[in-house]
Amino acid sequence: EHILKTIILGQMLSLFICGTAVTSQYLAEQYQVNTPMFQSFINYSLLLLVYTTMLAFRTGSDSLWQILKQRWWKYLFLGLADVEANYMIVKAYQYTTLTSVQLLDCFGIPVLMALSWFILRARYRLIHFLAVAVCLLGVGTMVGADILAGRQESEGSDVVIGDVLVLLGASLYAISNVSEEYIVKNLSRVEFLGMVGLFGTIISGLQLAIVEHRELMRIQWNWKIALLFAVFALCMFGLYSFMPVVIKVTSATSVNLGILTADLYSLFFGLFLFFYKFSGLYILSFVIIMVGFILYCSTPTRTAEPTALPQPGSTGLDNAALKLEENDSICHAALVLMHWIDF
């Protein structure tokens, strides 16, 4: 019953990611609109309007002012990691092929597991490593199907730059996701979203003004383009709002395994919208990824108890955090944004 809940939550996240990917692709193909930074900016602004406002009305030690006073620099770094992770993945599509992006994207999962090991003190069993291997095999099957279906026609202009961007982006996502898991389990979901909203809006706004102002001026606005932007923003906002909920009941790693299916949902939409060729291998890859995901979720990870003596200055937060880490059920959402223009 718990595993079923985990699967459903993970697939809801996948559908949100699919929504962002399909709308982005439709904007790019039908209307020649390529504005990843602007699209991010709308999302961060929505987070700012909703969650930073909620923080602003809080009083006491977890008020907006206190949070900023104590740890503004940490959230600045987190906002930067989040914004640039999105931007690098999207940028990579200009240089390298879809296959490379989808395969190298998965690099985030081992990085995430390593960070969880050191920072969150998660301890894995053999079954967890096997499960991740099965999921990655599923991704390999999907990419193989893409190549056979001829979806790889666009050759990259500079494959090495593109590949490096994907690896950097994937690693930044992993950092963002581990931070998210820590904050959501020890502080609060509203604090995470409010701070990412605040710093994300500032950083993406500045970057937008620098790198994308010309692109924005060129958009020939009409209601269809506006609607696509709105759907994108709502999917992205839904993803961000809902991800911490899922991470809290599971873990960053499980969420990231669960959302590997997002590409497949995007592909099924692509059959109708972009007239892709279908291959039975897509169904197979979906099944393989789900099997790996269920395997991963079937056994909870352990949390190592800290060996060091508690420091007099530190509150009991760290220890509480570790106890909470026990129930690692949904497989963690680090690649969340990662798949956002996923073809």
CSV table of C-alpha atoms in Angstrom, one decimal:
chain,number,residue,atom,x,y,z
A,1,GLU,CA,0.0,0.0,0.0
A,2,HIS,CA,2.9,2.3,0.9
A,3,ILE,CA,4.7,1.4,-2.3
A,4,LEU,CA,1.6,2.0,-4.4
A,5,LYS,CA,1.2,5.5,-2.9
A,6,THR,CA,4.9,6.2,-3.6
A,7,ILE,CA,4.4,5.1,-7.3
A,8,ILE,CA,1.4,7.3,-7.8
A,9,LEU,CA,3.1,10.4,-6.2
A,10,GLY,CA,6.2,9.8,-8.3
A,11,GLN,CA,4.2,9.5,-11.5
A,12,MET,CA,2.3,12.7,-10.8
A,13,LEU,CA,5.6,14.5,-10.6
A,14,SER,CA,6.6,12.8,-13.9
A,15,LEU,CA,3.4,14.2,-15.5
A,16,PHE,CA,4.2,17.7,-14.3
A,17,ILE,CA,7.7,17.4,-15.9
A,18,CYS,CA,6.1,16.1,-19.1
A,19,GLY,CA,3.8,19.1,-19.2
A,20,THR,CA,6.8,21.5,-19.0
A,21,ALA,CA,8.7,19.5,-21.7
A,22,VAL,CA,5.8,19.3,-24.1
A,23,THR,CA,4.8,23.0,-23.8
A,24,SER,CA,8.5,24.1,-24.2
A,25,GLN,CA,8.9,22.0,-27.2
A,26,TYR,CA,5.6,23.2,-28.7
A,27,LEU,CA,6.7,26.8,-28.2
A,28,ALA,CA,10.0,26.1,-29.8
A,29,GLU,CA,8.7,24.2,-32.8
A,30,GLN,CA,5.5,26.0,-33.6
A,31,TYR,CA,6.4,29.5,-32.6
A,32,GLN,CA,10.2,29.6,-32.6
A,33,VAL,CA,10.1,30.8,-29.0
A,34,ASN,CA,13.1,29.7,-26.9
A,35,THR,CA,13.0,31.5,-23.6
A,36,PRO,CA,14.1,29.0,-20.8
A,37,MET,CA,15.2,31.8,-18.5
A,38,PHE,CA,11.9,33.7,-18.8
A,39,GLN,CA,9.9,30.5,-18.3
A,40,SER,CA,12.0,29.8,-15.1
A,41,PHE,CA,11.5,33.4,-14.0
A,42,ILE,CA,7.7,33.1,-14.2
A,43,ASN,CA,7.8,30.0,-12.0
A,44,TYR,CA,10.1,31.6,-9.4
A,45,SER,CA,7.9,34.6,-9.4
A,46,LEU,CA,4.8,32.4,-8.6
A,47,LEU,CA,6.8,30.7,-5.8
A,48,LEU,CA,7.7,34.2,-4.5
A,49,LEU,CA,4.1,35.4,-4.7
A,50,VAL,CA,2.8,32.4,-2.8
A,51,TYR,CA,5.4,31.0,-0.5
A,52,THR,CA,7.7,34.0,0.2
A,53,THR,CA,4.5,35.9,1.1
A,54,MET,CA,3.5,33.1,3.5
A,55,LEU,CA,6.9,33.4,5.2
A,56,ALA,CA,6.5,37.2,5.3
A,57,PHE,CA,3.4,36.8,7.5
A,58,ARG,CA,5.1,34.5,9.9
A,59,THR,CA,6.4,35.8,13.2
A,60,GLY,CA,9.1,34.6,15.6
A,61,SER,CA,12.1,32.5,14.9
A,62,ASP,CA,10.9,31.1,11.6
A,63,SER,CA,9.9,34.5,10.1
A,64,LEU,CA,11.2,35.7,6.8
A,65,TRP,CA,13.6,38.2,8.5
A,66,GLN,CA,15.0,35.7,10.9
A,67,ILE,CA,15.6,33.1,8.2
A,68,LEU,CA,17.3,35.7,6.0
A,69,LYS,CA,19.4,37.0,8.9
A,70,GLN,CA,20.6,33.5,9.8
A,71,ARG,CA,21.1,31.7,6.5
A,72,TRP,CA,20.6,34.1,3.5
A,73,TRP,CA,24.0,33.0,2.0
A,74,LYS,CA,23.0,29.4,2.0
A,75,TYR,CA,19.8,30.1,0.2
A,76,LEU,CA,21.6,32.4,-2.2
A,77,PHE,CA,23.8,29.4,-3.1
A,78,LEU,CA,20.8,27.1,-3.4
A,79,GLY,CA,18.9,29.5,-5.6
A,80,LEU,CA,22.0,29.8,-7.8
A,81,ALA,CA,22.4,26.0,-8.1
A,82,ASP,CA,18.7,25.6,-8.9
A,83,VAL,CA,18.5,28.4,-11.6
A,84,GLU,CA,21.8,27.3,-13.3
A,85,ALA,CA,20.9,23.6,-13.3
A,86,ASN,CA,17.8,24.4,-15.3
A,87,TYR,CA,19.6,26.7,-17.6
A,88,MET,CA,22.6,24.4,-18.3
A,89,ILE,CA,20.4,21.4,-19.3
A,90,VAL,CA,18.3,23.6,-21.6
A,91,LYS,CA,21.4,25.2,-23.1
A,92,ALA,CA,22.9,21.8,-23.7
A,93,TYR,CA,20.3,21.0,-26.3
A,94,GLN,CA,21.8,23.6,-28.6
A,95,TYR,CA,25.2,21.8,-28.6
A,96,THR,CA,24.6,18.1,-28.2
A,97,THR,CA,22.0,15.4,-29.1
A,98,LEU,CA,18.9,14.3,-27.3
A,99,THR,CA,20.5,10.9,-26.6
A,100,SER,CA,23.5,12.5,-24.8
A,101,VAL,CA,21.2,14.7,-22.7
A,102,GLN,CA,19.0,11.8,-21.7
A,103,LEU,CA,21.9,9.5,-20.8
A,104,LEU,CA,24.1,12.0,-19.1
A,105,ASP,CA,21.1,13.4,-17.2
A,106,CYS,CA,21.2,10.2,-15.2
A,107,PHE,CA,24.6,11.1,-13.9
A,108,GLY,CA,22.7,13.1,-11.3
A,109,ILE,CA,21.5,10.0,-9.6
A,110,PRO,CA,24.9,8.6,-8.5
A,111,VAL,CA,25.9,12.1,-7.4
A,112,LEU,CA,22.7,12.4,-5.4
A,113,MET,CA,23.3,9.0,-3.7
A,114,ALA,CA,26.9,10.1,-2.8
A,115,LEU,CA,25.7,13.4,-1.4
A,116,SER,CA,22.9,11.7,0.5
A,117,TRP,CA,25.5,9.3,1.9
A,118,PHE,CA,27.8,12.0,3.2
A,119,ILE,CA,25.3,14.8,4.0
A,120,LEU,CA,22.1,13.0,5.0
A,121,ARG,CA,24.0,9.9,6.2
A,122,ALA,CA,21.8,7.6,4.2
A,123,ARG,CA,23.0,4.0,4.1
A,124,TYR,CA,22.1,1.8,1.1
A,125,ARG,CA,21.8,-1.9,0.8
A,126,LEU,CA,22.8,-4.0,-2.2
A,127,ILE,CA,19.2,-4.0,-3.5
A,128,HIS,CA,19.3,-0.2,-3.8
A,129,PHE,CA,22.3,-0.3,-6.1
A,130,LEU,CA,20.7,-3.0,-8.1
A,131,ALA,CA,17.5,-1.0,-8.4
A,132,VAL,CA,19.3,2.0,-9.7
A,133,ALA,CA,21.2,-0.1,-12.2
A,134,VAL,CA,17.8,-1.5,-13.4
A,135,CYS,CA,16.4,2.0,-13.8
A,136,LEU,CA,19.5,3.1,-15.8
A,137,LEU,CA,19.0,0.1,-18.0
A,138,GLY,CA,15.5,1.3,-18.6
A,139,VAL,CA,16.8,4.7,-19.7
A,140,GLY,CA,19.3,3.0,-22.0
A,141,THR,CA,16.4,1.1,-23.6
A,142,MET,CA,14.5,4.3,-24.1
A,143,VAL,CA,17.5,6.0,-25.7
A,144,GLY,CA,18.0,2.9,-28.0
A,145,ALA,CA,14.3,3.2,-29.0
A,146,ASP,CA,14.9,6.9,-29.8
A,147,ILE,CA,17.8,6.1,-32.1
A,148,LEU,CA,15.9,3.3,-33.9
A,149,ALA,CA,12.9,5.6,-34.3
A,150,GLY,CA,15.2,8.2,-35.9
A,151,ARG,CA,14.7,10.9,-33.3
A,152,GLN,CA,18.4,11.7,-33.4
A,153,GLU,CA,18.6,13.5,-36.6
A,154,SER,CA,19.8,16.8,-35.1
A,155,GLU,CA,23.6,16.7,-34.8
A,156,GLY,CA,25.0,18.8,-32.1
A,157,SER,CA,27.2,21.8,-33.0
A,158,ASP,CA,29.7,21.2,-30.2
A,159,VAL,CA,29.1,17.9,-28.5
A,160,VAL,CA,31.8,18.2,-25.8
A,161,ILE,CA,30.4,21.6,-24.6
A,162,GLY,CA,26.9,20.1,-24.6
A,163,ASP,CA,27.9,17.0,-22.6
A,164,VAL,CA,29.9,19.0,-20.0
A,165,LEU,CA,26.8,21.3,-19.6
A,166,VAL,CA,24.6,18.3,-18.9
A,167,LEU,CA,27.0,16.8,-16.4
A,168,LEU,CA,27.3,20.1,-14.6
A,169,GLY,CA,23.6,20.7,-14.6
A,170,ALA,CA,22.9,17.2,-13.3
A,171,SER,CA,25.4,17.7,-10.5
A,172,LEU,CA,23.8,21.0,-9.6
A,173,TYR,CA,20.4,19.4,-9.5
A,174,ALA,CA,21.7,16.8,-7.2
A,175,ILE,CA,23.0,19.5,-4.8
A,176,SER,CA,19.7,21.3,-5.0
A,177,ASN,CA,17.8,18.0,-4.3
A,178,VAL,CA,19.8,17.0,-1.3
A,179,SER,CA,19.4,20.5,0.2
A,180,GLU,CA,15.7,20.2,-0.5
A,181,GLU,CA,15.5,16.9,1.3
A,182,TYR,CA,17.4,18.3,4.3
A,183,ILE,CA,15.3,21.5,4.5
A,184,VAL,CA,12.0,19.8,4.0
A,185,LYS,CA,12.7,17.1,6.7
A,186,ASN,CA,14.3,19.5,9.3
A,187,LEU,CA,12.9,22.9,8.7
A,188,SER,CA,9.8,23.3,6.4
A,189,ARG,CA,8.5,23.0,2.9
A,190,VAL,CA,7.3,26.6,3.0
A,191,GLU,CA,10.8,27.8,4.0
A,192,PHE,CA,12.4,25.9,1.1
A,193,LEU,CA,9.9,27.1,-1.5
A,194,GLY,CA,9.8,30.7,-0.2
A,195,MET,CA,13.6,31.0,-0.2
A,196,VAL,CA,14.0,29.4,-3.6
A,197,GLY,CA,11.3,31.6,-4.9
A,198,LEU,CA,13.0,34.7,-3.5
A,199,PHE,CA,16.5,34.1,-4.7
A,200,GLY,CA,15.4,32.2,-7.8
A,201,THR,CA,13.4,35.3,-8.9
A,202,ILE,CA,16.3,37.7,-8.3
A,203,ILE,CA,18.9,35.5,-10.1
A,204,SER,CA,16.8,34.4,-13.0
A,205,GLY,CA,15.5,38.0,-13.4
A,206,LEU,CA,19.1,39.3,-13.7
A,207,GLN,CA,20.1,36.6,-16.0
A,208,LEU,CA,17.0,37.1,-18.1
A,209,ALA,CA,17.8,40.8,-18.5
A,210,ILE,CA,21.4,39.9,-19.6
A,211,VAL,CA,21.0,36.9,-21.9
A,212,GLU,CA,17.4,36.8,-23.1
A,213,HIS,CA,16.0,40.3,-23.6
A,214,ARG,CA,16.3,40.2,-27.4
A,215,GLU,CA,14.6,36.8,-27.6
A,216,LEU,CA,11.7,38.2,-25.5
A,217,MET,CA,11.3,41.2,-27.7
A,218,ARG,CA,10.9,39.0,-30.7
A,219,ILE,CA,7.9,37.1,-29.4
A,220,GLN,CA,4.7,37.8,-31.4
A,221,TRP,CA,2.3,37.5,-28.6
A,222,ASN,CA,-1.2,35.9,-29.1
A,223,TRP,CA,-3.5,33.9,-26.9
A,224,LYS,CA,-2.1,30.6,-27.9
A,225,ILE,CA,1.5,31.5,-27.0
A,226,ALA,CA,0.2,33.0,-23.7
A,227,LEU,CA,-1.7,29.8,-23.0
A,228,LEU,CA,1.4,27.7,-23.6
A,229,PHE,CA,3.4,29.9,-21.2
A,230,ALA,CA,0.6,29.6,-18.6
A,231,VAL,CA,0.4,25.8,-18.8
A,232,PHE,CA,4.2,25.6,-18.6
A,233,ALA,CA,4.2,27.9,-15.5
A,234,LEU,CA,1.4,25.9,-13.8
A,235,CYS,CA,3.1,22.6,-14.4
A,236,MET,CA,6.4,24.0,-13.2
A,237,PHE,CA,4.8,25.5,-10.1
A,238,GLY,CA,2.9,22.3,-9.4
A,239,LEU,CA,6.2,20.4,-9.7
A,240,TYR,CA,8.0,22.6,-7.3
A,241,SER,CA,5.1,22.8,-4.8
A,242,PHE,CA,4.5,19.1,-4.8
A,243,MET,CA,8.1,17.8,-5.0
A,244,PRO,CA,8.9,18.6,-1.3
A,245,VAL,CA,5.8,16.8,-0.2
A,246,VAL,CA,6.9,13.6,-2.0
A,247,ILE,CA,10.5,14.0,-0.9
A,248,LYS,CA,9.4,14.3,2.7
A,249,VAL,CA,7.6,10.9,2.6
A,250,THR,CA,10.4,9.3,0.6
A,251,SER,CA,13.8,10.6,-0.3
A,252,ALA,CA,15.5,12.6,-3.1
A,253,THR,CA,16.9,9.5,-4.7
A,254,SER,CA,13.6,7.7,-4.9
A,255,VAL,CA,11.9,10.7,-6.4
A,256,ASN,CA,14.6,11.0,-9.0
A,257,LEU,CA,14.2,7.3,-10.0
A,258,GLY,CA,10.4,7.8,-10.2
A,259,ILE,CA,10.6,10.7,-12.5
A,260,LEU,CA,12.8,8.9,-15.1
A,261,THR,CA,9.5,8.0,-16.7
A,262,ALA,CA,8.8,11.7,-17.5
A,263,ASP,CA,10.6,11.4,-20.9
A,264,LEU,CA,8.3,8.5,-21.8
A,265,TYR,CA,5.1,10.4,-21.1
A,266,SER,CA,6.5,13.3,-23.1
A,267,LEU,CA,7.1,10.8,-25.9
A,268,PHE,CA,3.6,9.5,-25.9
A,269,PHE,CA,2.3,13.1,-26.3
A,270,GLY,CA,4.9,13.5,-29.0
A,271,LEU,CA,3.3,10.7,-31.0
A,272,PHE,CA,0.2,12.9,-31.5
A,273,LEU,CA,1.6,16.4,-31.3
A,274,PHE,CA,4.9,16.0,-33.1
A,275,PHE,CA,4.2,12.8,-35.1
A,276,TYR,CA,6.9,10.6,-33.6
A,277,LYS,CA,7.3,7.1,-34.7
A,278,PHE,CA,6.3,4.5,-32.1
A,279,SER,CA,8.5,1.6,-30.9
A,280,GLY,CA,7.5,-1.3,-28.6
A,281,LEU,CA,10.8,-0.6,-26.9
A,282,TYR,CA,9.3,2.5,-25.2
A,283,ILE,CA,6.8,0.3,-23.4
A,284,LEU,CA,9.6,-2.1,-22.4
A,285,SER,CA,11.7,0.8,-21.1
A,286,PHE,CA,8.8,2.1,-19.0
A,287,VAL,CA,8.3,-1.4,-17.5
A,288,ILE,CA,12.0,-1.7,-16.7
A,289,ILE,CA,12.2,1.7,-15.0
A,290,MET,CA,9.1,1.0,-12.9
A,291,VAL,CA,10.5,-2.4,-11.9
A,292,GLY,CA,13.7,-0.7,-10.7
A,293,PHE,CA,11.7,2.0,-8.9
A,294,ILE,CA,9.6,-0.6,-7.1
A,295,LEU,CA,12.7,-2.5,-6.1
A,296,TYR,CA,14.3,0.6,-4.7
A,297,CYS,CA,11.2,1.5,-2.7
A,298,SER,CA,10.7,-2.0,-1.4
A,299,THR,CA,13.5,-1.7,1.1
A,300,PRO,CA,14.0,1.4,3.2
A,301,THR,CA,17.5,2.9,3.5
A,302,ARG,CA,19.1,3.2,6.9
A,303,THR,CA,20.4,6.3,8.5
A,304,ALA,CA,23.8,6.1,10.1
A,305,GLU,CA,23.9,7.5,13.6
A,306,PRO,CA,26.5,10.3,14.0
A,307,THR,CA,29.7,9.1,15.7
A,308,ALA,CA,30.9,12.5,16.8
A,309,LEU,CA,29.9,14.0,20.2
A,310,PRO,CA,27.2,16.6,19.9
A,311,GLN,CA,28.7,20.1,19.7
A,312,PRO,CA,27.5,22.4,22.5
A,313,GLY,CA,26.6,25.1,19.9
A,314,SER,CA,24.4,23.0,17.7
A,315,THR,CA,20.7,22.5,18.2
A,316,GLY,CA,19.3,19.0,18.2
A,317,LEU,CA,18.2,19.6,14.6
A,318,ASP,CA,20.9,17.4,13.1
A,319,ASN,CA,20.0,14.4,15.2
A,320,ALA,CA,16.3,14.8,14.6
A,321,ALA,CA,17.0,15.0,10.9
A,322,LEU,CA,18.7,11.6,10.9
A,323,LYS,CA,15.9,9.9,12.7
A,324,LEU,CA,13.5,11.3,10.1
A,325,GLU,CA,15.6,9.9,7.3
A,326,GLU,CA,14.5,6.4,8.0
A,327,ASN,CA,11.5,6.2,5.7
A,328,ASP,CA,13.0,6.4,2.3
A,329,SER,CA,10.0,5.5,0.2
A,330,ILE,CA,9.5,7.6,-2.9
A,331,CYS,CA,12.4,7.5,-5.0
A,332,HIS,CA,13.9,11.4,-4.5
A,333,ALA,CA,13.2,14.1,-6.9
A,334,ALA,CA,16.5,15.6,-7.9
A,335,LEU,CA,16.1,15.7,-11.6
A,336,VAL,CA,13.0,17.5,-11.3
A,337,LEU,CA,13.7,20.4,-13.5
A,338,MET,CA,16.2,18.4,-15.3
A,339,HIS,CA,13.8,17.0,-17.7
A,340,TRP,CA,12.2,20.2,-18.5
A,341,ILE,CA,12.7,20.5,-22.2
A,342,ASP,CA,13.2,16.9,-22.5
A,343,PHE,CA,13.3,16.1,-26.1
